[in-house]
Amino acid sequence: MSLYSKILSVPLTLVPRKIINQQNDVTIVQKGIEKKIKKLFGGSLAIREVDTGSTNACEQELMALTNTYYDIERFGIHFVASPRHADMLMVTGPVSRNMAEALKKTYEATPDPKIVVAVGDDAIDGGIFKGSYAVLDGVHNVIPVNFQIPGDPPSAMTILSSLLYILNIIDDKSDQKKQ
Amino acid sequence: MQNLFFTSLLVLTGGSIISLIVQRDTKLSYVSSVFSMFGSLLALIFSIGALITQSTLTTTLPTSFPMFNISLHIDPLAAFFILIVSLIALPASLYGIVYMKQYAIEYNLGVFGFFYNIFLISLLLVITAHNALYFLFVWEIMSLSSLFLVIFENKKLQIIKSGFIYFIMTHAATAFILLSFLLLFQFTGSFDFETIKQHFASIPFVIQTIIFLCMIIGFGTKAGIVPFHIWLPWAHSAAPSHVSSLMSGVMIKIGIFMLFKMFLDILPQTPLWLGYVVLIIGAVSSILGVLYALSEHDIKRLLAYHSIENIGIILLGLGSGLIFIALKQPSLAMLAITAGLFHTLNHAVFKSLLFLGAGSVISQTHTRNIEEYGGLIKLMPYTAIFFLVGAVAISGLPPFNGFVSEWLTFQSLFSGIATSSILIKSIFIFGAACLTFTGGLAAACFVKAFGITFLARSRSIESEKATEVSPLLLISMGTLAVLCLTLGVFSFFVITNIQLIVKSLSLFASKTSSLSSTGISLQVNQNVAHLNMPVIFLVMAVFIALSFGLVYIVSRKQKVVLRTVWDCGFNALSPKMEITATGFSRTLILIFRGIFQPSKQHEIEYVDADIRYFSKSKTVTLGIVNIYEAYLYYPLHNGLSIISKQIRKIQSGNVNQYLLYIFILLLGLLIFARY
């Protein structure tokens, strides 16, 4: 039950398309991310990716983040093998019925505090699979989601600038708390 | 003093008779156990008294049979073994009160109580017997009463088979003992041990050799030396657990006691080769015992194999003692004999503790297969702790008693390595190497036994339903667990007393031992090595307390969240994925494949036998060859049956033929009488 009440209580933020489109210079975004990760995470952000039945388009884009052009490992962002090591969950896909239980378990296995990001239109509301019997129409129906990155699929650049946006919001919040 | 002993015998006799009287009423079945408890308590007090006063009691009751005297002789050595018997019989009988209730519906507890008390009486009488014929008489009572305890669950075919193996082996052993006593009678003219002792030196060397070998085989079979050990795993696993604990903890020690008594007291000044033989038998028994224990998945058979291992360790002490005696180094011999005697006491305590623990587990799970246990530490926490104490003690780890006696055995073996002769040196090195190896493997085996039984998750529905056993069972196990610790920490006190027993043997009169205890520490060979158990115990306790304290201080403010194991989102973590006892010991079995000769059989059934892609079922059968049965006992058995088949041919059933036999016999006798 606590999981359902948490789903209702956690604020869900959709990263606005306007912000994504505004920033398209890779170097500026990357410098921003590097600074924020140093400040917020001590230089290391561990991400666990969960595929809940996506078309693999989002995975391709996430994988592109680690190629030589974007190379996010420079800033201390890693994709890790176990949710036990993760700070952030990135969930792709519309959540097929068979993956719902596994997703819940992954969420529970991730240590607090955790950030859950739904990546792609499928993960936001089911996308092109919406209304099908086999899917649960979005990650927020199963676990609490903090942020949603739109796009079908979001490009690597989109994901990167959304990440900066997310980090900025978290930073603002932590600053508010301190005051 | 002596009256106390006879009272104890009387109480036990009373227990056995009353047990038969009340056999109809299952509610009164505890009465005989109470009698055996009381009887063993009296014997315990008597033996402590006899040890304190260092007195030797001798009584002879003549009977109307020639040569057959009921002759009791209680010297400090016998008193020490009476102490062992009664010390184990007391908690075992207490355990039996509750434990036997599970058999009340199906079997007759009155008969059990009868044989149980008779068994205790015979144990006490065997130790005190000082006349060979009388000794054989009580020895037979001991064997037969324990046989009836072994086949108590007589509705199971497997148990009858175990009892049969025990029956044959124990009587083969008695035959050898009888042969040695008859030879002694032939050359000394008496069955009295005292007379034998005086005249033994006059026996020819060859006959002496035969007598020694017969005794090693006869008493060794009872003690469970390799290769005459095959009855132990069968008998110990068949009997009810507290009887197994008595048989393994005490009865096989009677074989050891007789070896000590014969070689050190009755037939002193043994030749050097006897020491070699005993030491090598000890080394081989210890290592093969522990190896077979590793491959065993039946918890009681596993413990039985460990008895063989520990008998080996005791014989290492006795063997090196005999070698030192032959080398005229009595002070070192005293050290080795002390080590052997102390290990006898220690093994009795921790092995009966382990058998009682195993019995508690079996009474809850109704199986002896350790692959079906698991997770019992949460359901039976006290049993788990007591079993762990026993396991640590038998693995020879401080601060428990097994460590001290194994340390002493090592010290005596090391002193032997320091001798000049290259042959003796190499034999001692062999013994020390075997003992080292045995210690490591024993620890590995008990990691398996404890880990698979008590840790992880339950592997069967039966073990999920287990609950903690009744307080009486816990008290009897707890007493033995406390004894394990006390005998370890206060070993300086125990060893001082065992030294007095050793000194009381005429062989060591007015000799000083190379083992001495000053204050609370033990010293070997004038400070070559010391051991200070109380300090070791304190240091361990302080370190354990410190580490717990540190962990508490560090993690005091941290929040602890209990979650299920991360299984990659699968929903199917099952106990089948845990490490099994088979898997744990498989590596070691493969390393020693020369001894085990492991076999592996794959049986695959295919959906379509022509297209071998999809299998319907796969079965893997792992097995090991029991080399003694395969290469010693089966050929012996087959040979005997072939010979008997040949002999049967002369029985034709034709009267004329029998008349011919009589005629030939008569002719033969006439010729024999003529020349």
Tab-separated table of C-alpha atoms in Angstrom, chain B residues 49 179 200 203 209 211 297 368 431 449 456 482 505 540 548 568 615 656 673:
chain	number	residue	atom	x	y	z
B	49	GLY	CA	36.101	-40.132	44.569
B	179	LEU	CA	42.084	-66.281	20.580
B	200	PHE	CA	53.897	-62.566	30.260
B	203	ILE	CA	55.965	-66.261	26.508
B	209	THR	CA	53.457	-61.093	18.342
B	211	ILE	CA	48.706	-62.016	20.802
B	297	HIS	CA	25.185	-36.776	3.576
B	368	ARG	CA	18.733	-37.938	8.381
B	431	GLY	CA	51.678	-39.123	11.801
B	449	ALA	CA	27.495	-30.108	8.326
B	456	ALA	CA	20.423	-20.450	4.525
B	482	VAL	CA	29.395	-26.213	28.862
B	505	LEU	CA	50.648	-47.176	36.059
B	540	MET	CA	39.328	-14.309	22.445
B	548	PHE	CA	30.968	-6.239	18.575
B	568	CYS	CA	17.597	-9.448	-10.803
B	615	SER	CA	15.438	-33.584	-23.605
B	656	ASN	CA	25.671	-95.744	1.898
B	673	ALA	CA	46.703	-93.660	16.440
